[in-house]
Short mmCIF file of C-alpha atoms and ligand atoms in Angstrom, two decimals:
data_model
loop_
_atom_site.label_atom_id
_atom_site.label_comp_id
_atom_site.label_asym_id
_atom_site.label_seq_id
_atom_site.Cartn_x
_atom_site.Cartn_y
_atom_site.Cartn_z
CA UNK A 1 12.82 8.83 34.53
CA UNK A 2 10.31 10.65 32.33
CA UNK A 3 12.71 13.58 31.88
CA UNK A 4 15.48 11.18 31.04
CA UNK A 5 13.39 9.29 28.50
CA UNK A 6 12.21 12.55 26.97
CA UNK A 7 15.76 13.69 26.44
CA UNK A 8 16.59 10.41 24.74
CA UNK A 9 13.43 10.55 22.65
CA UNK A 10 14.12 14.10 21.45
CA UNK A 11 17.72 13.22 20.58
CA UNK A 12 16.58 10.09 18.73
CA UNK A 13 13.92 12.08 16.87
CA UNK A 14 16.50 14.62 15.78
CA UNK A 15 18.68 11.98 14.16
CA UNK A 16 15.99 9.68 12.79
CA UNK A 17 13.63 12.52 11.70
CA UNK A 18 10.82 10.38 13.15
CA UNK A 19 8.48 12.68 15.04
CA UNK A 20 7.08 12.01 18.47
CA UNK A 21 4.52 13.53 20.80
CA UNK A 22 4.09 14.44 24.44
CA UNK A 23 0.54 13.96 25.73
CA UNK A 24 -0.36 15.72 28.93
CA UNK A 25 -3.36 13.93 30.47
CA UNK A 26 -5.31 15.43 33.35
CA UNK A 27 -8.44 13.94 34.94
CA UNK A 28 -11.45 16.24 34.99
CA UNK A 29 -13.24 14.93 38.09
CA UNK A 30 -10.50 13.60 40.30
CA UNK A 31 -10.53 16.34 42.91
CA UNK A 32 -14.25 15.99 43.62
CA UNK A 33 -14.04 12.20 43.91
CA UNK A 34 -10.93 12.38 46.10
CA UNK A 35 -12.43 15.03 48.38
CA UNK A 36 -15.86 13.47 48.65
CA UNK A 37 -14.92 9.77 48.79
CA UNK A 38 -11.59 9.85 50.53
CA UNK A 39 -8.01 9.09 49.56
CA UNK A 40 -8.42 5.31 49.46
CA UNK A 41 -10.90 5.65 46.64
CA UNK A 42 -8.76 8.36 45.02
CA UNK A 43 -5.66 6.14 45.14
CA UNK A 44 -7.56 3.20 43.69
CA UNK A 45 -8.78 5.38 40.87
CA UNK A 46 -5.29 6.65 40.05
CA UNK A 47 -4.07 3.06 39.89
CA UNK A 48 -6.81 2.16 37.44
CA UNK A 49 -6.01 5.20 35.32
CA UNK A 50 -2.36 4.16 35.30
CA UNK A 51 -3.29 0.63 34.27
CA UNK A 52 -5.49 1.87 31.46
CA UNK A 53 -2.79 4.19 30.14
CA UNK A 54 -0.22 1.45 30.44
CA UNK A 55 -2.37 -0.99 28.49
CA UNK A 56 -2.51 1.49 25.60
CA UNK A 57 1.25 1.91 25.32
CA UNK A 58 3.14 0.56 22.38
CA UNK A 59 6.57 -0.99 22.99
CA UNK A 60 9.14 1.75 23.51
CA UNK A 61 6.65 4.39 24.64
CA UNK A 62 6.44 5.73 28.18
CA UNK A 63 3.72 6.73 30.60
CA UNK A 64 4.50 8.60 33.81
CA UNK A 65 2.59 10.15 36.65
CA UNK A 66 3.81 13.68 37.07
CA UNK A 67 1.83 14.63 40.15
CA UNK A 68 -1.69 14.29 41.56
CA UNK A 69 -3.92 13.33 38.67
CA UNK A 70 -1.54 14.48 35.95
CA UNK A 71 -0.08 11.85 33.64
CA UNK A 72 2.29 12.25 30.72
CA UNK A 73 2.61 9.92 27.75
CA UNK A 74 5.66 10.00 25.57
CA UNK A 75 5.18 8.42 22.18
CA UNK A 76 7.67 8.09 19.35
CA UNK A 77 7.86 6.93 15.73
CA UNK A 78 4.88 8.88 14.45
CA UNK A 79 6.35 9.23 10.98
CA UNK A 80 8.48 11.84 9.30
CA UNK A 81 5.88 14.33 8.11
CA UNK A 82 4.29 16.69 10.56
CA UNK A 83 0.76 16.31 9.25
CA UNK A 84 0.84 12.54 9.54
CA UNK A 85 2.44 12.75 12.99
CA UNK A 86 -0.27 15.16 14.15
CA UNK A 87 -2.95 12.83 12.94
CA UNK A 88 -1.33 9.80 14.59
CA UNK A 89 -0.91 11.68 17.89
CA UNK A 90 -4.53 12.74 17.81
CA UNK A 91 -5.65 9.15 17.26
CA UNK A 92 -3.64 8.01 20.31
CA UNK A 93 -5.05 10.86 22.38
CA UNK A 94 -8.56 9.97 21.27
CA UNK A 95 -8.05 6.35 22.36
CA UNK A 96 -6.78 7.58 25.74
CA UNK A 97 -9.71 9.95 26.14
CA UNK A 98 -12.18 7.16 25.37
CA UNK A 99 -10.43 4.68 27.70
CA UNK A 100 -10.47 7.08 30.66
CA UNK A 101 -14.14 7.83 30.15
CA UNK A 102 -15.20 4.27 30.99
CA UNK A 103 -16.56 4.20 34.60
CA UNK A 104 -14.17 3.10 37.35
CA UNK A 105 -15.32 0.27 39.62
CA UNK A 106 -13.96 0.85 43.12
CA UNK A 107 -15.21 -0.99 46.22
CA UNK A 108 -18.49 -1.99 44.55
CA UNK A 109 -19.18 1.59 43.43
CA UNK A 110 -18.90 3.02 39.94
CA UNK A 111 -17.21 6.39 39.48
CA UNK A 112 -17.18 8.45 36.32
CA UNK A 113 -14.49 10.77 35.14
CA UNK A 114 -13.33 12.28 31.90
CA UNK A 115 -9.93 13.64 30.96
CA UNK A 116 -8.46 16.66 29.19
CA UNK A 117 -5.46 16.09 26.98
CA UNK A 118 -2.83 18.48 25.61
CA UNK A 119 -0.49 17.45 22.81
CA UNK A 120 2.78 18.82 21.55
CA UNK A 121 4.96 17.32 18.85
CA UNK A 122 8.75 17.05 18.75
CA UNK A 123 11.46 17.60 17.66
CA UNK A 124 11.24 21.35 17.25
CA UNK A 125 13.91 23.99 16.88
CA UNK A 126 16.27 23.82 19.88
CA UNK A 127 13.62 22.96 22.42
CA UNK A 128 14.40 21.28 25.71
CA UNK A 129 12.26 18.73 27.47
CA UNK A 130 11.04 21.38 29.95
CA UNK A 131 9.65 23.43 27.05
CA UNK A 132 7.84 20.41 25.66
CA UNK A 133 6.20 19.62 28.98
CA UNK A 134 5.15 23.23 29.39
CA UNK A 135 3.64 23.26 25.89
CA UNK A 136 1.70 20.06 26.48
CA UNK A 137 0.54 21.44 29.83
CA UNK A 138 -0.60 24.71 28.21
CA UNK A 139 -2.50 22.75 25.58
CA UNK A 140 -4.15 20.64 28.32
CA UNK A 141 -5.36 23.82 30.03
CA UNK A 142 -6.87 25.00 26.77
CA UNK A 143 -8.70 21.68 26.54
CA UNK A 144 -10.08 22.29 30.03
CA UNK A 145 -11.09 25.84 29.11
CA UNK A 146 -13.03 24.55 26.15
CA UNK A 147 -15.20 22.48 28.45
CA UNK A 148 -13.11 19.42 29.43
CA UNK A 149 -13.13 15.92 27.98
CA UNK A 150 -11.29 17.38 24.98
CA UNK A 151 -8.00 17.22 23.17
CA UNK A 152 -6.00 20.25 22.08
CA UNK A 153 -2.71 20.74 20.27
CA UNK A 154 -0.20 23.28 21.53
CA UNK A 155 0.15 24.87 18.08
CA UNK A 156 -3.06 26.51 16.99
CA UNK A 157 -2.15 25.93 13.37
CA UNK A 158 -1.72 22.23 14.07
CA UNK A 159 -5.08 22.11 15.77
CA UNK A 160 -6.79 23.75 12.82
CA UNK A 161 -4.93 21.59 10.36
CA UNK A 162 -5.67 18.29 12.07
CA UNK A 163 -9.33 19.19 12.44
CA UNK A 164 -9.54 20.18 8.80
CA UNK A 165 -7.84 16.98 7.73
CA UNK A 166 -10.20 14.83 9.75
CA UNK A 167 -13.22 16.64 8.33
CA UNK A 168 -11.93 16.14 4.81
CA UNK A 169 -11.19 12.50 5.56
CA UNK A 170 -14.77 11.96 6.69
CA UNK A 171 -15.98 13.49 3.45
CA UNK A 172 -13.60 11.37 1.42
CA UNK A 173 -15.12 8.24 2.95
CA UNK A 174 -18.46 9.20 1.44
CA UNK A 175 -16.99 10.53 -1.80
CA UNK A 176 -16.41 7.16 -3.43
CA UNK A 177 -19.86 5.85 -2.54
CA UNK A 178 -21.57 9.02 -3.74
CA UNK A 179 -19.82 9.13 -7.08
CA UNK A 180 -17.79 12.26 -6.37
CA UNK A 181 -14.58 10.65 -7.59
CA UNK A 182 -13.78 10.80 -11.29
CA UNK A 183 -11.07 9.41 -13.52
CA UNK A 184 -9.19 11.78 -15.77
CA UNK A 185 -6.54 10.90 -18.29
CA UNK A 186 -3.59 12.83 -19.62
CA UNK A 187 -2.28 11.77 -23.04
CA UNK A 188 1.30 10.71 -23.65
CA UNK A 189 2.75 11.26 -27.11
CA UNK A 190 5.79 10.07 -29.06
CA UNK A 191 8.39 12.23 -30.80
CA UNK A 192 6.05 12.63 -33.77
CA UNK A 193 3.24 13.89 -31.56
CA UNK A 194 1.11 10.74 -31.95
CA UNK A 195 -0.76 9.57 -28.86
CA UNK A 196 0.79 6.35 -27.49
CA UNK A 197 -1.01 6.12 -24.17
CA UNK A 198 -2.30 8.01 -21.18
CA UNK A 199 -1.88 8.39 -17.45
CA UNK A 200 -4.95 8.11 -15.24
CA UNK A 201 -5.34 10.81 -12.59
CA UNK A 202 -7.95 10.88 -9.88
CA UNK A 203 -10.24 13.87 -9.38
CA UNK A 204 -12.50 14.69 -6.45
CA UNK A 205 -15.38 17.03 -6.99
CA UNK A 206 -16.48 17.90 -3.45
CA UNK A 207 -20.11 19.05 -3.14
CA UNK A 208 -19.16 22.22 -1.20
CA UNK A 209 -15.45 22.71 -1.72
CA UNK A 210 -15.43 22.05 -5.45
CA UNK A 211 -12.33 20.43 -6.85
CA UNK A 212 -9.99 19.18 -4.13
CA UNK A 213 -6.52 18.66 -5.66
CA UNK A 214 -5.01 15.15 -5.45
CA UNK A 215 -2.00 16.61 -3.62
CA UNK A 216 -4.45 17.27 -0.80
CA UNK A 217 -6.65 14.17 -0.77
CA UNK A 218 -4.23 11.41 -1.82
CA UNK A 219 -2.09 11.80 1.34
CA UNK A 220 -5.29 11.70 3.42
CA UNK A 221 -6.43 8.60 1.59
CA UNK A 222 -3.04 7.03 2.27
CA UNK A 223 -3.00 7.88 5.97
CA UNK A 224 -6.51 6.55 6.50
CA UNK A 225 -6.25 3.46 4.35
CA UNK A 226 -8.99 4.66 1.99
CA UNK A 227 -6.39 4.58 -0.77
CA UNK A 228 -6.76 0.79 -0.95
CA UNK A 229 -10.31 0.89 -2.24
CA UNK A 230 -9.70 4.01 -4.32
CA UNK A 231 -6.57 2.49 -5.84
CA UNK A 232 -8.37 -0.75 -6.68
CA UNK A 233 -11.03 1.25 -8.40
CA UNK A 234 -8.44 3.14 -10.48
CA UNK A 235 -6.76 -0.09 -11.57
CA UNK A 236 -10.16 -1.45 -12.52
CA UNK A 237 -10.80 1.70 -14.58
CA UNK A 238 -7.40 1.31 -16.26
CA UNK A 239 -8.13 -2.28 -17.26
CA UNK A 240 -11.62 -1.41 -18.49
CA UNK A 241 -10.13 1.35 -20.61
CA UNK A 242 -7.51 -1.01 -22.02
CA UNK A 243 -10.18 -3.56 -22.89
CA UNK A 244 -12.26 -0.93 -24.71
CA UNK A 245 -9.23 0.28 -26.68
CA UNK A 246 -8.18 -3.26 -27.50
CA UNK A 247 -11.64 -4.10 -28.78
CA UNK A 248 -11.11 -1.36 -31.38
CA UNK A 249 -7.61 -2.53 -32.22
CA UNK A 250 -5.95 0.35 -30.39
CA UNK A 251 -2.72 -0.65 -28.66
CA UNK A 252 -2.43 2.39 -26.37
CA UNK A 253 -0.90 1.94 -22.92
CA UNK A 254 -2.58 3.09 -19.73
CA UNK A 255 -0.53 4.19 -16.73
CA UNK A 256 -1.92 4.27 -13.23
CA UNK A 257 -0.41 5.59 -9.99
CA UNK A 258 0.06 3.01 -7.25
CA UNK A 259 0.71 4.18 -3.72
CA UNK A 260 2.95 2.39 -1.28
CA UNK A 261 0.18 1.14 0.93
CA UNK A 262 -1.62 -0.32 -2.05
CA UNK A 263 1.51 -2.02 -3.38
CA UNK A 264 2.22 -3.57 0.03
CA UNK A 265 -1.25 -5.11 0.37
CA UNK A 266 -0.97 -8.80 1.10
CA UNK A 267 -3.03 -9.76 -1.95
CA UNK A 268 -1.97 -7.01 -4.38
CA UNK A 269 -0.63 -9.44 -7.00
CA UNK A 270 -3.80 -11.52 -6.74
CA UNK A 271 -5.99 -8.47 -7.21
CA UNK A 272 -4.14 -7.43 -10.34
CA UNK A 273 -4.30 -10.95 -11.71
CA UNK A 274 -8.06 -11.01 -11.09
CA UNK A 275 -8.83 -7.67 -12.67
CA UNK A 276 -6.73 -8.55 -15.73
CA UNK A 277 -8.62 -11.82 -16.07
CA UNK A 278 -12.02 -10.20 -15.55
CA UNK A 279 -11.48 -7.45 -18.12
CA UNK A 280 -9.28 -9.26 -20.61
CA UNK A 281 -6.90 -6.28 -20.67
CA UNK A 282 -3.46 -7.01 -22.12
CA UNK A 283 -1.05 -6.82 -19.14
CA UNK A 284 1.76 -5.41 -21.34
CA UNK A 285 -0.24 -2.25 -21.79
CA UNK A 286 -0.86 -1.68 -18.09
CA UNK A 287 1.90 0.46 -16.56
CA UNK A 288 2.04 0.82 -12.78
CA UNK A 289 3.73 4.04 -11.63
CA UNK A 290 5.48 3.79 -8.30
CA UNK A 291 7.78 6.20 -6.48
CA UNK A 292 11.39 5.75 -5.50
CA UNK A 293 10.64 5.86 -1.79
CA UNK A 294 8.31 2.89 -2.22
CA UNK A 295 11.03 0.93 -3.97
CA UNK A 296 13.73 1.59 -1.40
CA UNK A 297 11.61 0.48 1.57
CA UNK A 298 12.15 -3.30 1.94
CA UNK A 299 14.03 -3.60 -1.31
CA UNK A 300 14.07 -7.41 -1.32
CA UNK A 301 10.36 -7.61 -0.72
CA UNK A 302 9.77 -5.01 -3.43
CA UNK A 303 11.82 -6.94 -5.94
CA UNK A 304 9.98 -10.19 -5.19
CA UNK A 305 6.57 -8.58 -5.57
CA UNK A 306 7.48 -6.65 -8.70
CA UNK A 307 8.91 -9.78 -10.25
CA UNK A 308 5.65 -11.65 -9.68
CA UNK A 309 3.73 -8.87 -11.38
CA UNK A 310 6.20 -8.61 -14.24
CA UNK A 311 5.70 -12.34 -14.79
CA UNK A 312 2.03 -11.58 -15.32
CA UNK A 313 3.17 -9.19 -18.04
CA UNK A 314 2.49 -5.94 -16.18
CA UNK A 315 5.02 -3.09 -16.52
CA UNK A 316 6.56 -0.77 -13.96
CA UNK A 317 7.52 2.87 -14.12
CA UNK A 318 9.32 5.06 -11.58
CA UNK A 319 7.37 8.27 -11.11
CA UNK A 320 8.97 11.64 -10.30
CA UNK A 321 12.37 10.17 -11.09
CA UNK A 322 15.22 12.35 -9.90
CA UNK A 323 13.47 13.84 -6.90
CA UNK A 324 14.11 11.01 -4.44
CA UNK A 325 17.14 8.87 -3.80
CA UNK A 326 17.87 8.28 -7.46
CA UNK A 327 20.27 5.57 -6.51
CA UNK A 328 21.55 3.98 -9.66
CA UNK A 329 22.33 0.79 -7.75
CA UNK A 330 18.70 -0.23 -7.36
CA UNK A 331 17.77 0.54 -10.96
CA UNK A 332 19.52 -2.52 -12.29
CA UNK A 333 18.10 -4.80 -9.58
CA UNK A 334 14.48 -3.97 -10.32
CA UNK A 335 12.45 -5.31 -13.25
CA UNK A 336 11.58 -1.87 -14.61
CA UNK A 337 10.14 -0.75 -17.92
CA UNK A 338 10.19 3.03 -17.67
CA UNK A 339 11.39 6.16 -15.87
CA UNK A 340 9.36 9.36 -15.68
CA UNK A 341 11.49 12.48 -15.46
CA UNK A 342 9.94 14.75 -12.89
CA UNK A 343 8.38 17.94 -14.21
CA UNK A 344 10.55 20.10 -11.96
CA UNK A 345 13.55 19.24 -14.18
CA UNK A 346 11.66 19.38 -17.45
CA UNK A 347 10.29 22.81 -16.74
CA UNK A 348 13.66 24.51 -16.54
CA UNK A 349 14.99 23.01 -19.76
CA UNK A 350 16.55 24.02 -22.02
CA UNK A 351 17.39 27.35 -20.33
CA UNK A 352 18.82 26.09 -17.05
CA UNK A 353 22.15 24.29 -17.60
CA UNK A 354 21.86 22.20 -14.41
CA UNK A 355 18.41 20.83 -15.13
CA UNK A 356 19.36 20.30 -18.76
CA UNK A 357 22.33 18.23 -17.59
CA UNK A 358 20.15 16.23 -15.20
CA UNK A 359 17.63 15.42 -17.91
CA UNK A 360 20.39 14.36 -20.30
CA UNK A 361 21.99 12.19 -17.62
CA UNK A 362 18.72 10.44 -16.86
CA UNK A 363 18.22 9.80 -20.56
CA UNK A 364 21.75 8.39 -20.85
CA UNK A 365 21.35 6.06 -17.86
CA UNK A 366 17.94 4.91 -19.09
CA UNK A 367 19.42 4.26 -22.54
CA UNK A 368 22.08 1.96 -21.10
CA UNK A 369 19.55 0.12 -18.95
CA UNK A 370 17.10 -0.14 -21.88
CA UNK A 371 14.35 1.73 -20.10
CA UNK A 372 11.74 3.86 -21.77
CA UNK A 373 11.68 7.49 -20.62
CA UNK A 374 8.62 9.70 -20.29
CA UNK A 375 9.18 13.40 -19.67
CA UNK A 376 6.30 14.91 -17.74
CA UNK A 377 5.18 18.50 -17.36
CA UNK A 378 6.12 19.48 -20.93
CA UNK A 379 4.55 22.91 -21.44
CA UNK A 380 6.51 24.62 -24.20
CA UNK A 381 7.64 23.77 -27.71
CA UNK A 382 11.23 24.60 -26.69
CA UNK A 383 11.09 21.94 -23.97
CA UNK A 384 9.61 19.42 -26.38
CA UNK A 385 12.24 20.18 -29.05
CA UNK A 386 15.04 19.79 -26.55
CA UNK A 387 13.64 16.48 -25.23
CA UNK A 388 13.14 15.03 -28.70
CA UNK A 389 16.66 16.05 -29.74
CA UNK A 390 17.92 14.34 -26.58
CA UNK A 391 16.13 11.14 -27.71
CA UNK A 392 13.34 11.15 -25.14
CA UNK A 393 10.75 8.75 -26.56
CA UNK A 394 7.66 9.85 -24.81
CA UNK A 395 6.27 13.22 -23.68
CA UNK A 396 3.42 14.24 -21.41
CA UNK A 397 2.29 17.71 -20.44
CA UNK A 398 -0.08 20.59 -21.03
CA UNK A 399 1.53 21.23 -24.44
CA UNK A 400 -0.07 17.99 -25.70
CA UNK A 401 -3.12 17.85 -23.51
CA UNK A 402 -4.44 18.60 -20.06
CA UNK A 403 -5.96 15.84 -17.96
CA UNK A 404 -9.51 15.25 -19.29
CA UNK A 405 -12.39 12.93 -18.39
CA UNK A 406 -11.51 9.36 -19.31
CA UNK A 407 -14.83 8.52 -20.99
CA UNK A 408 -14.66 11.35 -23.53
CA UNK A 409 -11.00 10.65 -24.27
CA UNK A 410 -11.71 6.97 -24.93
CA UNK A 411 -14.54 7.86 -27.28
CA UNK A 412 -12.17 10.11 -29.18
CA UNK A 413 -9.41 7.49 -29.39
CA UNK A 414 -11.83 4.81 -30.46
CA UNK A 415 -13.39 7.12 -33.02
CA UNK A 416 -9.99 7.76 -34.53
CA UNK A 417 -9.32 4.05 -34.73
CA UNK A 418 -12.33 3.13 -36.80
P1 C2E B 501 1.93 12.71 -10.78
O1 C2E B 501 1.70 11.23 -10.88
O2 C2E B 501 3.33 13.17 -10.89
O3 C2E B 501 0.99 13.33 -11.89
C1 C2E B 501 1.36 14.37 -12.73
C2 C2E B 501 0.79 15.66 -12.25
O4 C2E B 501 1.30 16.72 -13.05
C3 C2E B 501 -0.73 15.73 -12.41
O5 C2E B 501 -1.23 16.52 -11.34
C4 C2E B 501 -0.89 16.48 -13.72
O6 C2E B 501 -2.12 17.14 -13.84
C5 C2E B 501 0.26 17.48 -13.61
N1 C2E B 501 0.68 17.94 -14.92
C6 C2E B 501 0.60 17.29 -16.10
N2 C2E B 501 1.11 18.04 -17.08
C7 C2E B 501 1.55 19.18 -16.53
C8 C2E B 501 2.20 20.36 -17.07
O7 C2E B 501 2.47 20.48 -18.25
N3 C2E B 501 2.52 21.33 -16.18
C9 C2E B 501 2.22 21.23 -14.85
N4 C2E B 501 2.55 22.26 -14.04
N5 C2E B 501 1.62 20.14 -14.33
C10 C2E B 501 1.29 19.13 -15.16
P2 C2E B 501 -2.46 16.03 -10.48
O8 C2E B 501 -3.47 15.42 -11.37
O9 C2E B 501 -2.83 17.19 -9.64
O10 C2E B 501 -1.88 14.87 -9.59
C11 C2E B 501 -0.98 15.14 -8.56
C12 C2E B 501 -0.45 13.85 -7.97
O11 C2E B 501 -1.48 13.13 -7.28
C13 C2E B 501 0.06 12.87 -9.00
O12 C2E B 501 1.31 13.27 -9.38
C14 C2E B 501 0.03 11.58 -8.22
O13 C2E B 501 1.18 11.47 -7.41
C15 C2E B 501 -1.18 11.76 -7.33
N6 C2E B 501 -2.31 11.02 -7.89
C16 C2E B 501 -3.23 11.40 -8.80
N7 C2E B 501 -4.10 10.39 -9.05
C17 C2E B 501 -3.73 9.34 -8.28
C18 C2E B 501 -4.23 8.00 -8.09
O14 C2E B 501 -5.19 7.54 -8.70
N8 C2E B 501 -3.57 7.22 -7.18
C19 C2E B 501 -2.49 7.66 -6.50
N9 C2E B 501 -1.88 6.83 -5.65
N10 C2E B 501 -1.98 8.91 -6.68
C20 C2E B 501 -2.59 9.73 -7.55
CA1 CA B 502 2.24 9.65 -12.03
CA1 CA B 503 5.05 12.41 -11.67
#
C-alpha cells in the first residue's frame, strides 16, 4: 500500500507542483531492547511507535512499517517552493524525533529509545518510488553515522540550506528586539521630477553577516510567521512618517509592502484602523503594496477585505505587476488605486521592443481603469524619457534616489516644506 500511495503522491505532486517528502524513520535502540527483553516487549514497543507516528499524521498523509523497526512517512502538500518544503519537512521530522524520544511504558517498565530520520523531497526529475525510498534510506544511514537521534536530508545542498535558513531565522527573531531592523525609503517622483511620495523598504543589519538582503530574510520571516510583527512595525513606521509630513503640510504618500500572511491576519483591518487612529495619519496617503498571487488566492475574501480597508480610505497598489498572472479580469473587480510596473520590464525599455510593448500595454489598461501607474527600477534618463512620453505618472528608481534611511529623508522633506 505504501508503494501504491507513493506512486499516487508523486503523480499528484507532478501535476499540482505541490512538493512532498518521504521520511525514513529507524529506531536507534530497538535491537538491544528486543534482544534483551524479548519479542513481547519489542512488539509492544513497535505498536506504541506506530501509534505515535499515526497521531502525528495530517489527513491524507501515510505512515507504513516497512520492516523490523523501519517506518516510512509519506507527507504531501508542503508548498510549491523547495526551500519552504524543506523547512516544512524538517519541522515534521523534528516533531517525529521528539515524539519517539519520550520513554515507552511497557509492562510497568519504562524503555528509552531515539530515532534517526532520513528525508527526501519529491517530485524530482523522472524518479520512481523505489529511488525515493532508497534516497530516504541513505539519508537515514547518514543520520545514524552522525551519532543517531538526528535528521538528515538526502541532498547535501538541501541539508546545508535548511540548516542555514534555520540559523538565520533564529537570528531574525532577535533582530527586531535588538534594533537590527531599519526602515529605508525610496523616493517616488512625478514627470517633472518632484518627489510625490516614497516606498518603505526593510533593512536588516546583522551583527556578523552585515546587510542581509530582504530577498533573503523576507521569505524566512513569512515562513516563520515573524513577518506579522515586522509588518505591523513597518505599517506603524509608515503612519508615523505620514503624521510627521502632514504636520508640516506635506501631502506626500507613503507606500508599504504587505505580505500575504499579514494581509490574511484575522484582525488586519482592525490593526490598520487602530494605527491610523493612534497616529492621525491621513489614510488616503497610505498605500499598501500587495502582489498578484496574494490577490488571486481566495479572490472573494480578498475583495471583501480590501473593500473594508478602502472604506477606511486606505489605497492599494499591485506590486511587480506583469510578473504574475496579470489577469485583466480581476483588475476590474478589485478596489485598486495603482499598478507598479515591475523593474524587469522597465529595465529593457526603450531598447527592447517586447518590453516596451508590455509597458505601453500596462499603461493603456491602467488608463482605461483609471489607475495610477508607478514604474519601478528606473535607472537611466532614456528609460525615464520613454516612460514620461508614454504618460507614466510616477517613477521610482536609482536615477531619482536609492533607498535611504527614513529619518534623514523625512528631515529633508520637512526642511524643504518650511
Ligand atoms: P519591491 O517591493 O519590488 O521593492 C523594490 C526593490 O527594487 C527594492 O529592493 C529596491 O531597492 C530595488 N530597486 C529600487 N530601484 C531600483 C533600481 O533602479 N534598480 C534596481 N536594480 N533595483 C532597484 P529591496 O529593498 O532589496 O527589496 C526587495 C524586496 O523585498 C521588495 O521588492 C519587497 O518585495 C521585499 N520587501 C522589502 N521590505 C519589505 C517589507 O517591509 N515588507 C515586506 N512584506 N516585503 C518587503
Ligand atoms: Ca514594493
Ligand atoms: Ca516591486
